[in-house]
Amino acid sequence: MTPPDANHAAPPPNGYDPAGFRPLTFHDAVPAFHAGTDTPRAYLERCLEVIAAREPVVRAWVTLNEAGAREAADAATARYKAGRVLSTIDGMPIGIKDMLQTKDMPTEQGTPLFKGVQTRTDSASVLALRQAGAVILGKTVTTELGMSHPGPTTNPFNPDHTPGGSSSGSAAAIGAAMVPAALGTQVVGSIIRPAGFCANTAIKPSFGAIHRGERLAFSQSHIGVHAGCLADMWSVAFEMAQRAGGDPGHPGLYGETAPRPPARPTRLIVMESEGWSMTDQATAGAFDKLLGQLSDAGVTILRRRDSPLIENFERAIAQSLAICRDVCGYELRWTLENLIERFPVGLSESMMSRLDLARGMSIEDYRLVLLEREAARRAFAALAPLADGLISLSSVGPAPLLENKAKDSGVTHTTGLPAFNAATSVLGSPAITLPLLSVGGMPVGVQVIGQMHGDAALTGLARWVVDSTVPVLA
């Protein structure tokens, strides 16, 4: 692996160019570890050099545990030397979104109310990573309680723009080539959208595929992985799931250690969702050009006009933002009520508006929105015979400016609209975002979407799309 250089240590002078951007990767460094010409400790030190250079502007990290990371990297170095490697991610430096507990660092959840709170407990996913030999480097910035109110992180390709949220720091750390992988969480759009804004490859897996640990209170929260490449993304997800399994009552992530070989789809369905009407012209045009490349490669592209089943699906997901708002608001209410009792002040205006909406919901309202979510899932399952997967944008455009305050469904979104993400969170289906577009010098992701538990097959589809297309600049 080529060590990070000046191209990694500073934002590109002319914004994001897919042809010139080189994300940090790990899998291709491993042969040198086995050969003894490189070590996990040296790899870690290169990561720390990039963090030192870029963190003052990007501000991706809440806490760094450099001493603990160096100790873990030294242990991994010894294992490679002795031929006793624990896993495909042994020695990999990883960032952990600060919504997930870590025994050796505070878990502040993006709010001053939890400043310095240390549970001295590892979340299931973090414990699994440690057991696989990963180097837990630090905690990455999250929005307030993983919702809409932003933290200090900036976009690694232009500091005037948001990195997205709520997995802000994880996405930015990958985009800035600080680490090869980082964990994120998503209940609406918190993995896929920021990953797209920051030129990550990332997965929101099937619901319940990776054990959520303490985040089981949300009925559609997912743990996923941001990475610089598909191979590292899948390795982290797979190694976690092999050790921690899925959520209680769920079978966990299916698949093999490595992503599937490239597999050309016969048919792909374009998922418009609520996002299509909100998408800017340049982004829509770039996406259409990418679809043209797929069509030229022999893939049949289907849209809602091509099948009543697709039209039925689009209608079923047409209110996904509102479904997410109500499901998440109702389920978060009890946490917020307890916080307000302990801390009468300290929650943002955005969070208080969510609470006000939730307080207006009855149990019957919640039951109704669950029925709407289930209807969307049935409509999605009915598409399985029609195509090998779905394809969509990861956002309505490139990352907006930091001061952006878009409002939809009664919620203020300061990190970009999740209009292309709410649907897949409602569905619980796996989605992988790929850095395939550049619009106005900023990254825009394209996501491929599979049926439930089709995560491994989706990696093969994603690999083929990457290998068979040229990123589009607009």
XYZ file of C-alpha atoms in Angstrom:
474
model
C 0.000 0.000 0.000
C 1.221 3.483 -0.831
C 1.540 5.465 2.421
C -0.575 8.590 2.827
C 1.033 11.590 1.165
C 0.332 15.260 0.630
C -2.767 14.392 -1.384
C -4.253 12.825 1.729
C -3.082 15.497 4.152
C -4.981 18.414 2.592
C -8.344 18.867 0.851
C -8.171 18.697 -2.951
C -7.603 22.208 -4.370
C -10.350 21.836 -6.963
C -12.786 19.758 -4.959
C -13.596 16.114 -5.488
C -12.343 14.336 -8.592
C -13.171 10.610 -8.545
C -10.295 9.842 -10.911
C -7.690 11.452 -8.682
C -8.990 10.722 -5.190
C -7.273 7.800 -3.466
C -9.038 6.678 -0.280
C -7.089 4.912 2.422
C -7.447 1.117 2.241
C -6.288 -1.752 4.437
C -6.728 -5.091 2.695
C -3.958 -4.328 0.217
C -1.519 -3.548 3.057
C -1.920 -6.980 4.646
C 0.480 -8.885 2.329
C 3.271 -6.549 3.430
C 2.443 -7.286 7.079
C 2.852 -11.000 6.394
C 6.077 -10.384 4.489
C 7.492 -8.235 7.269
C 8.045 -5.197 5.030
C 5.322 -3.202 6.802
C 3.565 -3.511 10.168
C 0.209 -2.572 11.692
C 2.070 -0.207 14.028
C 3.668 1.645 11.105
C 0.297 1.744 9.348
C -1.285 3.256 12.468
C 1.419 5.898 12.702
C 0.695 6.952 9.124
C -2.980 7.306 10.026
C -2.068 9.458 13.022
C 0.061 11.690 10.804
C -2.899 12.347 8.511
C -5.173 12.973 11.488
C -2.704 15.495 12.905
C -2.575 17.292 9.553
C -6.298 17.403 8.768
C -8.162 17.224 12.078
C -7.891 20.955 12.921
C -10.212 21.690 9.972
C -12.189 18.452 9.477
C -12.845 17.878 13.210
C -13.971 14.283 12.773
C -12.965 13.030 16.222
C -14.358 13.504 19.720
C -11.691 11.407 21.417
C -8.507 9.664 20.298
C -6.952 6.874 22.348
C -3.496 6.943 20.800
C -1.827 5.010 23.612
C -4.409 2.229 23.506
C -4.288 2.129 19.719
C -0.510 1.821 19.690
C -0.681 -1.015 22.196
C -3.258 -2.836 20.056
C -1.225 -2.226 16.886
C 1.907 -3.601 18.552
C -0.015 -6.721 19.564
C -1.234 -7.139 15.981
C 2.318 -6.664 14.689
C 3.483 -9.482 16.972
C 0.696 -11.753 15.726
C 1.633 -11.204 12.075
C 5.265 -11.938 12.909
C 4.276 -15.139 14.707
C 1.797 -16.227 12.029
C -1.175 -16.119 14.431
C -3.399 -13.543 12.754
C -6.900 -13.317 14.229
C -8.920 -12.170 11.221
C -8.930 -10.247 7.951
C -9.081 -6.985 9.941
C -6.356 -7.792 12.464
C -4.440 -4.535 12.954
C -6.946 -2.314 11.119
C -7.405 1.152 12.698
C -11.125 1.857 13.076
C -13.166 4.820 14.282
C -16.295 4.271 16.370
C -19.293 6.589 16.119
C -19.806 8.210 19.492
C -23.281 6.701 19.861
C -21.678 3.314 20.600
C -20.108 2.460 23.942
C -16.373 1.914 24.356
C -14.887 0.700 27.625
C -11.760 2.848 27.334
C -13.266 6.145 26.099
C -16.276 8.307 26.987
C -19.541 7.920 25.075
C -20.970 11.430 24.800
C -23.609 10.902 22.052
C -23.122 14.365 20.614
C -24.641 16.198 23.559
C -23.079 18.254 26.375
C -25.440 16.441 28.734
C -23.172 13.374 28.506
C -19.835 15.188 28.496
C -17.172 12.843 29.864
C -19.633 10.003 30.576
C -17.722 6.736 30.608
C -19.730 3.522 30.789
C -16.618 1.294 30.889
C -18.538 -1.049 28.600
C -18.031 -2.062 24.977
C -20.988 -2.214 22.660
C -21.398 -5.670 21.101
C -19.966 -4.443 17.785
C -16.935 -2.833 19.443
C -16.190 -5.918 21.516
C -16.396 -8.031 18.365
C -13.921 -5.739 16.608
C -11.461 -6.032 19.479
C -11.786 -9.825 19.398
C -10.959 -9.707 15.677
C -7.773 -7.749 16.417
C -8.944 -4.368 15.124
C -7.295 -1.249 16.516
C -9.975 0.945 18.117
C -8.457 4.361 17.498
C -11.104 6.756 18.766
C -14.673 8.043 18.829
C -16.018 9.955 15.843
C -18.373 12.925 16.025
C -22.112 12.336 15.894
C -24.988 14.769 15.738
C -26.958 15.288 18.954
C -28.237 11.878 20.085
C -27.790 10.688 16.498
C -30.520 12.978 15.155
C -30.395 16.315 13.303
C -28.538 18.913 15.381
C -24.956 19.031 14.000
C -21.571 18.693 15.648
C -18.395 20.549 14.626
C -17.318 18.276 11.739
C -16.795 19.737 8.253
C -16.781 18.105 4.852
C -13.269 16.866 3.945
C -13.638 18.134 0.365
C -14.841 21.636 1.290
C -14.982 22.830 4.907
C -17.848 25.202 4.137
C -20.120 22.204 3.606
C -21.634 19.631 5.950
C -20.253 16.083 6.061
C -23.805 14.868 6.590
C -25.207 13.234 9.666
C -25.633 11.678 11.993
C -22.479 9.639 11.284
C -20.646 12.886 10.563
C -17.220 12.072 11.945
C -17.114 8.535 10.596
C -17.898 9.688 7.061
C -15.462 12.613 7.216
C -12.648 10.469 8.653
C -12.907 8.153 5.643
C -13.178 11.018 3.172
C -10.074 12.616 4.711
C -8.169 9.281 4.474
C -7.596 9.251 8.233
C -8.579 5.600 8.726
C -9.644 2.789 6.391
C -12.951 2.084 8.179
C -15.337 3.494 10.772
C -18.646 2.440 12.284
C -21.862 4.365 11.756
C -25.495 3.967 12.740
C -28.675 4.765 10.813
C -32.335 5.103 11.708
C -33.240 7.352 8.740
C -30.228 8.291 6.583
C -27.280 8.482 8.927
C -24.899 6.083 7.148
C -25.709 6.272 3.451
C -26.174 10.033 3.068
C -22.988 11.218 4.879
C -21.026 8.442 3.200
C -22.180 9.745 -0.173
C -21.313 13.321 0.803
C -17.758 12.257 1.746
C -16.914 9.793 -1.070
C -17.117 6.717 1.145
C -18.091 3.193 0.228
C -20.547 2.201 2.959
C -23.152 -0.368 3.881
C -26.384 -0.138 5.777
C -26.959 -3.867 6.164
C -30.195 -5.769 6.495
C -32.008 -4.753 9.651
C -30.710 -6.769 12.601
C -27.751 -8.221 10.679
C -25.145 -6.687 13.038
C -25.809 -6.674 16.779
C -26.815 -3.178 17.872
C -25.904 -3.649 21.517
C -27.409 -0.833 23.578
C -29.238 0.690 20.570
C -32.044 -1.879 20.573
C -34.594 0.758 21.660
C -35.116 1.821 18.028
C -37.116 -0.545 15.843
C -35.243 0.402 12.660
C -31.761 1.366 13.860
C -28.905 -0.251 11.924
C -25.171 -0.508 12.566
C -23.114 -0.185 9.409
C -19.627 0.446 8.085
C -17.962 3.383 6.309
C -14.795 2.497 4.401
C -12.420 3.505 1.660
C -13.258 0.439 -0.434
C -15.746 -2.387 -0.751
C -13.322 -5.063 0.475
C -12.611 -3.306 3.784
C -16.267 -2.375 4.248
C -17.388 -5.986 3.927
C -14.544 -7.426 6.014
C -15.420 -5.204 8.975
C -19.128 -6.025 8.734
C -18.495 -9.745 8.321
C -15.970 -10.044 11.162
C -18.287 -8.204 13.559
C -21.254 -10.372 12.655
C -19.252 -13.605 12.982
C -18.467 -12.749 16.611
C -21.433 -10.729 17.877
C -24.105 -12.144 15.577
C -27.176 -10.123 14.750
C -29.751 -8.557 17.013
C -31.560 -10.916 19.403
C -34.004 -12.961 17.379
C -32.262 -12.176 14.062
C -30.048 -14.601 12.101
C -27.236 -12.106 11.519
C -25.258 -11.244 8.398
C -25.064 -13.984 5.764
C -22.097 -14.343 3.430
C -18.420 -15.111 3.199
C -15.229 -13.406 4.395
C -14.702 -11.483 1.151
C -17.198 -9.633 -1.049
C -18.760 -11.652 -3.840
C -17.143 -11.584 -7.307
C -18.576 -8.956 -9.672
C -22.029 -10.038 -10.879
C -23.757 -8.213 -13.699
C -27.444 -7.651 -12.991
C -29.953 -8.414 -15.722
C -32.425 -5.778 -14.550
C -32.250 -2.894 -12.057
C -35.187 -0.867 -10.771
C -34.683 2.868 -10.277
C -36.021 3.843 -6.841
C -37.316 7.397 -7.095
C -38.850 7.687 -3.595
C -39.545 11.161 -2.214
C -36.092 12.247 -3.234
C -36.538 12.469 -7.009
C -38.753 15.571 -6.920
C -36.247 17.273 -4.571
C -33.114 16.451 -6.581
C -31.236 19.296 -8.234
C -30.918 19.288 -12.012
C -27.157 18.689 -12.145
C -27.355 15.675 -9.837
C -30.327 14.185 -11.685
C -28.481 14.610 -14.977
C -25.332 12.949 -13.648
C -27.364 10.020 -12.338
C -29.114 9.608 -15.690
C -25.711 9.481 -17.414
C -24.626 6.716 -15.038
C -27.830 4.807 -15.780
C -27.001 5.208 -19.462
C -23.652 3.512 -18.894
C -25.396 0.609 -17.181
C -27.898 0.328 -20.021
C -25.072 0.332 -22.568
C -23.483 -2.526 -20.600
C -26.597 -4.640 -21.109
C -28.601 -3.918 -17.948
C -32.316 -3.312 -18.391
C -33.312 -0.236 -16.377
C -36.872 -0.304 -15.069
C -38.836 2.672 -13.719
C -42.199 3.056 -12.074
C -43.997 3.369 -15.442
C -42.726 -0.065 -16.484
C -44.676 -2.160 -13.965
C -47.721 -1.719 -11.719
C -45.729 -3.464 -8.987
C -43.038 -0.774 -9.152
C -45.697 1.952 -9.145
C -47.323 0.326 -6.114
C -43.947 0.234 -4.371
C -43.265 3.912 -5.085
C -46.647 4.838 -3.652
C -45.991 2.714 -0.569
C -42.718 4.532 0.196
C -43.963 7.999 -0.777
C -44.294 9.066 2.871
C -41.154 7.392 4.218
C -39.805 10.592 5.785
C -42.997 10.984 7.780
C -42.980 7.299 8.735
C -39.408 7.637 10.020
C -40.257 10.855 11.838
C -43.162 9.250 13.682
C -41.562 5.869 14.397
C -38.326 7.391 15.650
C -40.036 10.211 17.517
C -42.371 7.907 19.394
C -39.576 5.486 20.265
C -37.170 8.271 21.301
C -39.740 10.080 23.430
C -39.108 8.134 26.599
C -35.374 8.768 26.454
C -35.987 12.486 25.962
C -38.558 12.707 28.766
C -36.045 11.185 31.169
C -33.286 13.513 29.957
C -35.448 16.585 30.467
C -36.256 15.445 33.985
C -32.522 15.215 34.723
C -31.425 18.197 32.606
C -34.177 20.832 32.213
C -31.983 22.687 29.700
C -29.368 21.500 27.239
C -31.301 19.861 24.406
C -31.321 21.658 21.050
C -34.327 23.367 19.522
C -34.320 20.655 16.856
C -34.540 17.908 19.456
C -37.290 19.700 21.377
C -39.324 19.989 18.170
C -39.044 16.217 17.745
C -40.253 15.748 21.300
C -43.216 18.045 20.734
C -44.235 16.005 17.700
C -43.885 12.745 19.634
C -45.915 14.060 22.546
C -48.767 14.621 20.130
C -48.810 10.949 19.119
C -51.087 8.351 20.676
C -50.505 4.615 20.789
C -53.052 4.332 17.972
C -50.987 6.741 15.866
C -47.929 4.583 16.429
C -49.802 1.427 15.487
C -50.991 3.078 12.289
C -47.494 4.130 11.233
C -46.227 0.599 11.898
C -48.930 -0.693 9.544
C -47.753 1.782 6.903
C -44.194 0.563 7.341
C -45.268 -3.053 6.995
C -47.218 -2.255 3.815
C -44.083 -0.696 2.322
C -42.091 -3.812 3.156
C -44.655 -6.057 1.461
C -44.635 -3.872 -1.643
C -40.846 -4.069 -1.737
C -40.771 -7.858 -1.357
C -43.124 -8.107 -4.340
C -40.392 -6.602 -6.554
C -37.979 -9.489 -5.998
C -38.955 -11.445 -9.143
C -38.714 -8.344 -11.338
C -35.052 -7.385 -10.924
C -31.729 -8.189 -9.306
C -31.858 -5.048 -7.166
C -32.687 -1.376 -6.998
C -30.508 1.638 -7.753
C -30.915 5.178 -6.520
C -29.089 8.326 -5.544
C -27.753 8.500 -1.986
C -28.807 12.148 -1.599
C -30.764 14.853 -3.402
C -27.500 16.582 -4.327
C -24.022 17.296 -2.988
C -23.487 18.219 0.650
C -25.205 21.527 1.469
C -23.514 24.432 3.208
C -23.056 24.177 6.958
C -25.707 26.830 7.634
C -28.321 24.928 5.618
C -31.557 24.285 7.506
C -33.892 22.302 5.278
C -37.242 21.402 6.798
C -39.370 18.424 5.897
C -42.196 16.614 7.694
C -41.932 19.006 10.621
C -38.244 18.248 11.285
C -35.327 20.575 10.587
C -32.464 18.776 8.802
C -29.163 20.613 9.195
C -27.026 17.908 7.591
C -28.936 17.357 4.344
C -32.306 15.862 3.488
C -32.524 12.055 3.945
C -35.141 11.808 1.203
C -33.374 8.928 -0.607
C -32.549 7.126 2.658
C -35.762 7.060 4.646
C -37.250 4.419 2.365
C -34.493 1.847 2.861
C -34.527 2.466 6.609
C -38.270 1.863 6.609
C -37.767 -1.285 4.526
C -34.846 -2.589 6.587
C -33.203 -3.651 3.329
C -29.446 -3.656 2.674
C -28.013 -0.664 0.822
C -24.463 0.035 -0.350
C -23.426 3.521 -1.443
C -20.684 3.966 -4.020
C -18.737 7.173 -4.837
C -19.722 7.400 -8.499
C -20.697 11.049 -9.054
C -19.042 14.436 -8.671
C -21.393 17.416 -8.818
C -19.973 20.904 -8.583
C -16.694 19.515 -7.276
C -18.356 17.587 -4.431
C -19.049 13.847 -4.060
C -22.520 12.408 -4.556
C -23.141 8.739 -3.852
C -25.183 6.193 -5.783
C -26.730 3.364 -3.783
C -27.626 -0.145 -4.798
C -30.317 -1.859 -2.771
C -31.107 -5.534 -2.221
C -33.790 -7.646 -0.635
C -33.590 -8.574 3.035
C -30.561 -10.773 3.850
C -29.232 -10.285 0.334
C -26.235 -8.319 1.633
C -23.560 -10.659 0.278
C -25.125 -10.835 -3.189
C -25.391 -7.042 -3.140
C -21.597 -6.773 -2.790
C -21.220 -8.657 -6.080
C -23.661 -6.319 -7.788
C -21.863 -3.294 -6.297
C -18.464 -4.557 -7.485
C -19.778 -4.999 -10.999
C -21.249 -1.489 -11.059
C -17.930 0.002 -9.916
C -15.924 -2.051 -12.401
C -18.265 -1.386 -15.336
C -18.841 2.357 -15.076
C -16.809 5.540 -15.190
C -17.628 8.095 -12.457
C -19.682 10.986 -13.825
C -18.627 14.624 -13.357
C -21.240 17.378 -13.554
